[in-house]
Amino acid sequence: MEAPNLEQIPEVIEIQLPHGSVKLFPGTEAIDKKDAKGNIIKNSKGYPDKDYIKSLKAKGRINISGGTKNYGFLQFSYLDIKTIINEYQENEEVKQLVDYYADIENIENLKLLKNGGMSKTQILENAKVMNLNEDLVKEIVFGEGL
């Protein structure tokens, strides 16, 4: 798995469907806002105000809106699903973003196994079976720098 170029990742990729839309957002990290002197800016409640920047280490998200009917869940037509699949297969930008952040979610799940007591060796073996980037697993799960 090759990481996408962070600078080239758009803030959002939107796929228009016949009955709705799908929006793919990259992962983001919160950083403290600072003034010109480098002091942290506080919000009205006294907490540090945050800026959100694109990240290759945080999970992205997908928002789905529309659908054929609204029953408190999303219901899409087969044409909508086919449109999503075609976009994934034919749009390299969408494919790269989906594949990368799906791997990040898998790595986050491995982090839960670490917190549950699984050994580093076992986690790295699982990562290998899942075809995950070992360096990225080490960085996110174990905090080891690249």
Short mmCIF file of N, CA and C in Angstrom, two decimals:
data_model
loop_
_atom_site.label_atom_id
_atom_site.label_comp_id
_atom_site.label_asym_id
_atom_site.label_seq_id
_atom_site.Cartn_x
_atom_site.Cartn_y
_atom_site.Cartn_z
N MET A 1 0.85 -1.17 0.00
CA MET A 1 0.00 0.00 0.00
C MET A 1 0.89 1.23 0.00
N GLU A 2 0.63 2.12 -0.92
CA GLU A 2 1.39 3.36 -0.99
C GLU A 2 0.50 4.49 -0.50
N ALA A 3 1.05 5.30 0.40
CA ALA A 3 0.30 6.43 0.93
C ALA A 3 0.08 7.47 -0.16
N PRO A 4 -1.11 8.07 -0.17
CA PRO A 4 -1.33 9.15 -1.13
C PRO A 4 -0.49 10.37 -0.74
N ASN A 5 -0.24 11.24 -1.69
CA ASN A 5 0.48 12.47 -1.43
C ASN A 5 -0.47 13.40 -0.69
N LEU A 6 -0.13 13.75 0.55
CA LEU A 6 -1.00 14.53 1.41
C LEU A 6 -1.42 15.85 0.76
N GLU A 7 -0.49 16.50 0.07
CA GLU A 7 -0.80 17.79 -0.55
C GLU A 7 -1.81 17.64 -1.69
N GLN A 8 -1.87 16.47 -2.29
CA GLN A 8 -2.76 16.27 -3.42
C GLN A 8 -4.14 15.75 -3.01
N ILE A 9 -4.31 15.41 -1.75
CA ILE A 9 -5.60 14.92 -1.29
C ILE A 9 -6.55 16.11 -1.17
N PRO A 10 -7.69 16.06 -1.86
CA PRO A 10 -8.64 17.17 -1.73
C PRO A 10 -9.32 17.14 -0.36
N GLU A 11 -9.89 18.26 0.03
CA GLU A 11 -10.61 18.33 1.31
C GLU A 11 -11.79 17.37 1.32
N VAL A 12 -12.38 17.15 0.17
CA VAL A 12 -13.49 16.22 0.05
C VAL A 12 -13.57 15.75 -1.41
N ILE A 13 -13.93 14.49 -1.58
CA ILE A 13 -14.26 13.96 -2.91
C ILE A 13 -15.74 13.63 -2.86
N GLU A 14 -16.50 14.20 -3.77
CA GLU A 14 -17.93 13.96 -3.79
C GLU A 14 -18.30 13.15 -5.02
N ILE A 15 -19.07 12.10 -4.80
CA ILE A 15 -19.58 11.26 -5.88
C ILE A 15 -21.09 11.48 -5.94
N GLN A 16 -21.55 12.02 -7.05
CA GLN A 16 -22.99 12.23 -7.22
C GLN A 16 -23.64 10.92 -7.66
N LEU A 17 -24.70 10.56 -6.97
CA LEU A 17 -25.46 9.35 -7.28
C LEU A 17 -26.80 9.75 -7.88
N PRO A 18 -27.46 8.83 -8.53
CA PRO A 18 -28.79 9.15 -9.05
C PRO A 18 -29.78 9.56 -7.94
N HIS A 19 -29.59 9.02 -6.72
CA HIS A 19 -30.53 9.30 -5.63
C HIS A 19 -29.84 9.84 -4.39
N GLY A 20 -28.71 10.48 -4.52
CA GLY A 20 -28.01 11.00 -3.35
C GLY A 20 -26.57 11.31 -3.68
N SER A 21 -25.74 11.28 -2.66
CA SER A 21 -24.32 11.54 -2.87
C SER A 21 -23.49 10.85 -1.80
N VAL A 22 -22.23 10.62 -2.13
CA VAL A 22 -21.26 10.06 -1.19
C VAL A 22 -20.11 11.06 -1.13
N LYS A 23 -19.69 11.42 0.09
CA LYS A 23 -18.55 12.32 0.26
C LYS A 23 -17.47 11.58 1.03
N LEU A 24 -16.26 11.58 0.47
CA LEU A 24 -15.12 10.94 1.10
C LEU A 24 -14.22 12.04 1.66
N PHE A 25 -13.97 11.98 2.97
CA PHE A 25 -13.13 12.97 3.64
C PHE A 25 -11.85 12.29 4.11
N PRO A 26 -10.72 12.95 3.96
CA PRO A 26 -9.48 12.38 4.49
C PRO A 26 -9.49 12.44 6.02
N GLY A 27 -8.58 11.72 6.64
CA GLY A 27 -8.42 11.83 8.08
C GLY A 27 -7.89 13.22 8.43
N THR A 28 -8.19 13.67 9.64
CA THR A 28 -7.70 14.98 10.09
C THR A 28 -7.14 14.87 11.50
N GLU A 29 -6.22 15.76 11.80
CA GLU A 29 -5.67 15.89 13.15
C GLU A 29 -5.91 17.31 13.62
N ALA A 30 -6.22 17.45 14.91
CA ALA A 30 -6.44 18.77 15.50
C ALA A 30 -5.11 19.33 15.99
N ILE A 31 -4.86 20.59 15.65
CA ILE A 31 -3.68 21.28 16.18
C ILE A 31 -4.14 22.59 16.79
N ASP A 32 -3.44 23.02 17.83
CA ASP A 32 -3.80 24.27 18.49
C ASP A 32 -3.56 25.45 17.57
N LYS A 33 -4.53 26.38 17.55
CA LYS A 33 -4.34 27.63 16.80
C LYS A 33 -3.41 28.52 17.61
N LYS A 34 -2.54 29.23 16.91
CA LYS A 34 -1.61 30.13 17.59
C LYS A 34 -1.65 31.50 16.94
N ASP A 35 -1.39 32.53 17.76
CA ASP A 35 -1.33 33.88 17.22
C ASP A 35 0.05 34.13 16.62
N ALA A 36 0.28 35.35 16.15
CA ALA A 36 1.54 35.69 15.49
C ALA A 36 2.75 35.51 16.40
N LYS A 37 2.54 35.61 17.72
CA LYS A 37 3.65 35.46 18.67
C LYS A 37 3.86 34.00 19.10
N GLY A 38 3.02 33.11 18.61
CA GLY A 38 3.16 31.70 18.96
C GLY A 38 2.36 31.28 20.18
N ASN A 39 1.54 32.19 20.72
CA ASN A 39 0.71 31.86 21.88
C ASN A 39 -0.55 31.13 21.42
N ILE A 40 -0.98 30.15 22.21
CA ILE A 40 -2.17 29.37 21.88
C ILE A 40 -3.41 30.26 22.03
N ILE A 41 -4.26 30.24 21.02
CA ILE A 41 -5.51 31.00 21.04
C ILE A 41 -6.57 30.16 21.75
N LYS A 42 -7.29 30.78 22.69
CA LYS A 42 -8.34 30.08 23.44
C LYS A 42 -9.71 30.43 22.86
N ASN A 43 -10.64 29.47 22.97
CA ASN A 43 -12.01 29.74 22.54
C ASN A 43 -12.78 30.41 23.68
N SER A 44 -14.07 30.64 23.49
CA SER A 44 -14.88 31.35 24.50
C SER A 44 -14.99 30.60 25.82
N LYS A 45 -14.74 29.30 25.82
CA LYS A 45 -14.80 28.50 27.05
C LYS A 45 -13.44 28.33 27.70
N GLY A 46 -12.42 28.95 27.12
CA GLY A 46 -11.08 28.88 27.70
C GLY A 46 -10.25 27.69 27.25
N TYR A 47 -10.78 26.91 26.33
CA TYR A 47 -10.03 25.77 25.80
C TYR A 47 -9.26 26.20 24.55
N PRO A 48 -8.17 25.51 24.26
CA PRO A 48 -7.42 25.86 23.04
C PRO A 48 -8.31 25.71 21.80
N ASP A 49 -8.29 26.74 20.96
CA ASP A 49 -9.01 26.68 19.69
C ASP A 49 -8.21 25.79 18.74
N LYS A 50 -8.89 25.06 17.89
CA LYS A 50 -8.21 24.06 17.05
C LYS A 50 -8.37 24.36 15.56
N ASP A 51 -7.35 24.00 14.82
CA ASP A 51 -7.41 23.91 13.36
C ASP A 51 -7.33 22.42 13.05
N TYR A 52 -7.99 22.01 11.99
CA TYR A 52 -7.97 20.61 11.59
C TYR A 52 -7.23 20.51 10.27
N ILE A 53 -6.18 19.70 10.27
CA ILE A 53 -5.36 19.54 9.08
C ILE A 53 -5.47 18.10 8.58
N LYS A 54 -5.33 17.93 7.28
CA LYS A 54 -5.37 16.59 6.70
C LYS A 54 -4.23 15.75 7.28
N SER A 55 -4.52 14.47 7.48
CA SER A 55 -3.54 13.58 8.08
C SER A 55 -3.59 12.22 7.42
N LEU A 56 -2.42 11.60 7.34
CA LEU A 56 -2.36 10.23 6.84
C LEU A 56 -2.38 9.22 7.99
N LYS A 57 -2.44 9.70 9.23
CA LYS A 57 -2.42 8.82 10.39
C LYS A 57 -3.79 8.67 11.05
N ALA A 58 -4.73 9.53 10.73
CA ALA A 58 -6.05 9.50 11.35
C ALA A 58 -7.05 8.88 10.38
N LYS A 59 -8.09 8.26 10.95
CA LYS A 59 -9.11 7.65 10.11
C LYS A 59 -9.89 8.71 9.36
N GLY A 60 -10.17 8.45 8.09
CA GLY A 60 -11.04 9.32 7.31
C GLY A 60 -12.49 8.93 7.56
N ARG A 61 -13.39 9.60 6.87
CA ARG A 61 -14.80 9.26 7.03
C ARG A 61 -15.51 9.39 5.69
N ILE A 62 -16.64 8.74 5.61
CA ILE A 62 -17.47 8.78 4.41
C ILE A 62 -18.88 9.18 4.84
N ASN A 63 -19.40 10.24 4.25
CA ASN A 63 -20.78 10.65 4.51
C ASN A 63 -21.63 10.26 3.32
N ILE A 64 -22.78 9.66 3.62
CA ILE A 64 -23.70 9.25 2.57
C ILE A 64 -25.01 9.99 2.81
N SER A 65 -25.51 10.63 1.78
CA SER A 65 -26.78 11.34 1.93
C SER A 65 -27.70 10.95 0.79
N GLY A 66 -28.97 11.16 1.03
CA GLY A 66 -29.96 10.84 0.00
C GLY A 66 -30.50 9.45 0.20
N GLY A 67 -30.59 8.71 -0.87
CA GLY A 67 -31.18 7.38 -0.82
C GLY A 67 -32.57 7.42 -1.42
N THR A 68 -33.15 6.26 -1.62
CA THR A 68 -34.46 6.20 -2.27
C THR A 68 -35.60 6.53 -1.31
N LYS A 69 -35.44 6.21 -0.04
CA LYS A 69 -36.44 6.53 0.98
C LYS A 69 -35.71 6.80 2.28
N ASN A 70 -36.36 7.45 3.21
CA ASN A 70 -35.72 7.74 4.49
C ASN A 70 -36.48 7.05 5.60
N TYR A 71 -35.92 5.95 6.11
CA TYR A 71 -36.52 5.20 7.21
C TYR A 71 -35.64 5.25 8.45
N GLY A 72 -34.82 6.27 8.58
CA GLY A 72 -33.87 6.32 9.69
C GLY A 72 -32.60 5.58 9.35
N PHE A 73 -32.52 5.04 8.19
CA PHE A 73 -31.31 4.42 7.68
C PHE A 73 -31.23 4.77 6.21
N LEU A 74 -30.11 4.50 5.63
CA LEU A 74 -29.94 4.84 4.22
C LEU A 74 -30.31 3.66 3.35
N GLN A 75 -31.09 3.92 2.35
CA GLN A 75 -31.47 2.88 1.40
C GLN A 75 -31.13 3.40 0.01
N PHE A 76 -30.24 2.70 -0.67
CA PHE A 76 -29.82 3.12 -2.00
C PHE A 76 -30.30 2.13 -3.04
N SER A 77 -30.47 2.63 -4.22
CA SER A 77 -30.84 1.77 -5.34
C SER A 77 -29.60 1.00 -5.80
N TYR A 78 -29.82 -0.03 -6.56
CA TYR A 78 -28.70 -0.78 -7.12
C TYR A 78 -27.89 0.10 -8.07
N LEU A 79 -28.55 1.04 -8.72
CA LEU A 79 -27.84 1.97 -9.60
C LEU A 79 -26.88 2.85 -8.80
N ASP A 80 -27.31 3.28 -7.59
CA ASP A 80 -26.42 4.06 -6.72
C ASP A 80 -25.18 3.24 -6.36
N ILE A 81 -25.39 2.00 -5.94
CA ILE A 81 -24.27 1.15 -5.54
C ILE A 81 -23.34 0.91 -6.72
N LYS A 82 -23.92 0.68 -7.88
CA LYS A 82 -23.10 0.47 -9.08
C LYS A 82 -22.28 1.71 -9.39
N THR A 83 -22.85 2.89 -9.19
CA THR A 83 -22.12 4.14 -9.42
C THR A 83 -20.93 4.25 -8.47
N ILE A 84 -21.13 3.89 -7.21
CA ILE A 84 -20.04 3.93 -6.23
C ILE A 84 -18.93 2.96 -6.63
N ILE A 85 -19.31 1.75 -6.99
CA ILE A 85 -18.32 0.74 -7.40
C ILE A 85 -17.56 1.21 -8.64
N ASN A 86 -18.27 1.72 -9.62
CA ASN A 86 -17.61 2.21 -10.84
C ASN A 86 -16.65 3.34 -10.52
N GLU A 87 -17.04 4.25 -9.64
CA GLU A 87 -16.17 5.37 -9.27
C GLU A 87 -14.90 4.85 -8.61
N TYR A 88 -15.05 3.85 -7.75
CA TYR A 88 -13.89 3.24 -7.08
C TYR A 88 -12.97 2.59 -8.11
N GLN A 89 -13.54 1.89 -9.06
CA GLN A 89 -12.73 1.17 -10.04
C GLN A 89 -12.09 2.09 -11.07
N GLU A 90 -12.75 3.17 -11.42
CA GLU A 90 -12.29 4.00 -12.53
C GLU A 90 -11.59 5.29 -12.13
N ASN A 91 -11.77 5.74 -10.90
CA ASN A 91 -11.18 7.00 -10.46
C ASN A 91 -10.03 6.69 -9.51
N GLU A 92 -8.81 6.84 -9.98
CA GLU A 92 -7.63 6.47 -9.19
C GLU A 92 -7.55 7.25 -7.88
N GLU A 93 -7.98 8.50 -7.90
CA GLU A 93 -7.95 9.31 -6.68
C GLU A 93 -8.88 8.73 -5.61
N VAL A 94 -10.08 8.34 -6.02
CA VAL A 94 -11.04 7.72 -5.09
C VAL A 94 -10.50 6.38 -4.60
N LYS A 95 -9.99 5.55 -5.50
CA LYS A 95 -9.47 4.24 -5.13
C LYS A 95 -8.33 4.36 -4.13
N GLN A 96 -7.40 5.27 -4.39
CA GLN A 96 -6.26 5.44 -3.50
C GLN A 96 -6.71 5.90 -2.11
N LEU A 97 -7.64 6.85 -2.06
CA LEU A 97 -8.12 7.35 -0.78
C LEU A 97 -8.85 6.26 -0.01
N VAL A 98 -9.75 5.54 -0.68
CA VAL A 98 -10.51 4.47 -0.02
C VAL A 98 -9.58 3.37 0.47
N ASP A 99 -8.67 2.92 -0.37
CA ASP A 99 -7.74 1.85 0.02
C ASP A 99 -6.87 2.28 1.20
N TYR A 100 -6.34 3.49 1.13
CA TYR A 100 -5.43 3.95 2.19
C TYR A 100 -6.14 4.05 3.53
N TYR A 101 -7.29 4.73 3.55
CA TYR A 101 -7.97 4.91 4.83
C TYR A 101 -8.64 3.63 5.33
N ALA A 102 -8.94 2.69 4.45
CA ALA A 102 -9.39 1.37 4.90
C ALA A 102 -8.25 0.67 5.64
N ASP A 103 -7.03 0.82 5.13
CA ASP A 103 -5.86 0.26 5.82
C ASP A 103 -5.64 0.94 7.17
N ILE A 104 -5.84 2.25 7.23
CA ILE A 104 -5.69 2.97 8.50
C ILE A 104 -6.69 2.43 9.52
N GLU A 105 -7.93 2.16 9.09
CA GLU A 105 -8.92 1.58 10.01
C GLU A 105 -8.47 0.21 10.50
N ASN A 106 -7.91 -0.61 9.60
CA ASN A 106 -7.40 -1.92 10.03
C ASN A 106 -6.26 -1.75 11.03
N ILE A 107 -5.40 -0.78 10.80
CA ILE A 107 -4.29 -0.53 11.73
C ILE A 107 -4.82 -0.07 13.08
N GLU A 108 -5.84 0.78 13.08
CA GLU A 108 -6.46 1.22 14.34
C GLU A 108 -7.04 0.02 15.09
N ASN A 109 -7.60 -0.94 14.36
CA ASN A 109 -8.11 -2.16 15.01
C ASN A 109 -6.98 -2.97 15.62
N LEU A 110 -5.81 -2.99 14.96
CA LEU A 110 -4.65 -3.67 15.54
C LEU A 110 -4.20 -2.97 16.82
N LYS A 111 -4.36 -1.67 16.86
CA LYS A 111 -4.00 -0.90 18.06
C LYS A 111 -4.88 -1.34 19.24
N LEU A 112 -6.15 -1.63 18.96
CA LEU A 112 -7.04 -2.12 20.01
C LEU A 112 -6.56 -3.47 20.54
N LEU A 113 -6.05 -4.32 19.63
CA LEU A 113 -5.52 -5.62 20.05
C LEU A 113 -4.29 -5.43 20.95
N LYS A 114 -3.46 -4.44 20.62
CA LYS A 114 -2.29 -4.13 21.46
C LYS A 114 -2.77 -3.72 22.85
N ASN A 115 -3.77 -2.84 22.89
CA ASN A 115 -4.29 -2.39 24.18
C ASN A 115 -4.92 -3.54 24.95
N GLY A 116 -5.37 -4.57 24.24
CA GLY A 116 -5.94 -5.75 24.88
C GLY A 116 -4.91 -6.78 25.29
N GLY A 117 -3.62 -6.49 25.03
CA GLY A 117 -2.57 -7.37 25.50
C GLY A 117 -1.89 -8.23 24.45
N MET A 118 -2.27 -8.09 23.18
CA MET A 118 -1.63 -8.89 22.15
C MET A 118 -0.18 -8.43 21.98
N SER A 119 0.70 -9.38 21.75
CA SER A 119 2.13 -9.06 21.62
C SER A 119 2.42 -8.34 20.31
N LYS A 120 3.55 -7.64 20.30
CA LYS A 120 3.99 -6.93 19.10
C LYS A 120 4.20 -7.91 17.95
N THR A 121 4.79 -9.06 18.25
CA THR A 121 5.05 -10.07 17.23
C THR A 121 3.75 -10.53 16.59
N GLN A 122 2.75 -10.83 17.42
CA GLN A 122 1.45 -11.28 16.90
C GLN A 122 0.78 -10.19 16.05
N ILE A 123 0.86 -8.96 16.52
CA ILE A 123 0.25 -7.85 15.78
C ILE A 123 0.92 -7.68 14.43
N LEU A 124 2.25 -7.74 14.41
CA LEU A 124 2.97 -7.59 13.13
C LEU A 124 2.69 -8.76 12.19
N GLU A 125 2.50 -9.96 12.75
CA GLU A 125 2.13 -11.11 11.91
C GLU A 125 0.74 -10.89 11.30
N ASN A 126 -0.20 -10.40 12.12
CA ASN A 126 -1.54 -10.10 11.60
C ASN A 126 -1.47 -9.02 10.52
N ALA A 127 -0.66 -8.00 10.75
CA ALA A 127 -0.52 -6.92 9.77
C ALA A 127 0.02 -7.45 8.45
N LYS A 128 0.96 -8.39 8.53
CA LYS A 128 1.53 -8.97 7.32
C LYS A 128 0.46 -9.75 6.55
N VAL A 129 -0.33 -10.54 7.27
CA VAL A 129 -1.41 -11.30 6.64
C VAL A 129 -2.42 -10.35 5.98
N MET A 130 -2.65 -9.19 6.61
CA MET A 130 -3.59 -8.20 6.09
C MET A 130 -2.97 -7.32 5.01
N ASN A 131 -1.69 -7.58 4.70
CA ASN A 131 -0.96 -6.82 3.68
C ASN A 131 -0.88 -5.33 4.02
N LEU A 132 -0.63 -5.03 5.30
CA LEU A 132 -0.51 -3.65 5.75
C LEU A 132 0.96 -3.25 5.79
N ASN A 133 1.23 -1.99 5.59
CA ASN A 133 2.58 -1.45 5.61
C ASN A 133 3.14 -1.57 7.03
N GLU A 134 4.21 -2.36 7.18
CA GLU A 134 4.78 -2.63 8.50
C GLU A 134 5.27 -1.36 9.19
N ASP A 135 5.90 -0.46 8.45
CA ASP A 135 6.39 0.78 9.05
C ASP A 135 5.24 1.63 9.58
N LEU A 136 4.14 1.69 8.82
CA LEU A 136 2.98 2.46 9.26
C LEU A 136 2.34 1.81 10.48
N VAL A 137 2.28 0.49 10.51
CA VAL A 137 1.75 -0.22 11.68
C VAL A 137 2.61 0.09 12.90
N LYS A 138 3.92 0.03 12.74
CA LYS A 138 4.81 0.32 13.87
C LYS A 138 4.63 1.75 14.36
N GLU A 139 4.45 2.68 13.43
CA GLU A 139 4.29 4.08 13.83
C GLU A 139 2.98 4.32 14.56
N ILE A 140 1.88 3.82 14.00
CA ILE A 140 0.56 4.10 14.58
C ILE A 140 0.29 3.25 15.81
N VAL A 141 0.61 1.97 15.76
CA VAL A 141 0.28 1.07 16.88
C VAL A 141 1.28 1.20 18.02
N PHE A 142 2.55 1.30 17.68
CA PHE A 142 3.59 1.26 18.71
C PHE A 142 4.30 2.60 18.93
N GLY A 143 3.95 3.61 18.15
CA GLY A 143 4.55 4.93 18.32
C GLY A 143 5.99 5.02 17.88
N GLU A 144 6.41 4.07 17.04
CA GLU A 144 7.78 4.10 16.53
C GLU A 144 7.82 4.99 15.30
N GLY A 145 8.77 5.91 15.25
CA GLY A 145 8.89 6.82 14.11
C GLY A 145 9.33 6.11 12.86
N LEU A 146 8.97 6.70 11.73
CA LEU A 146 9.38 6.13 10.44
C LEU A 146 10.82 6.48 10.15
#
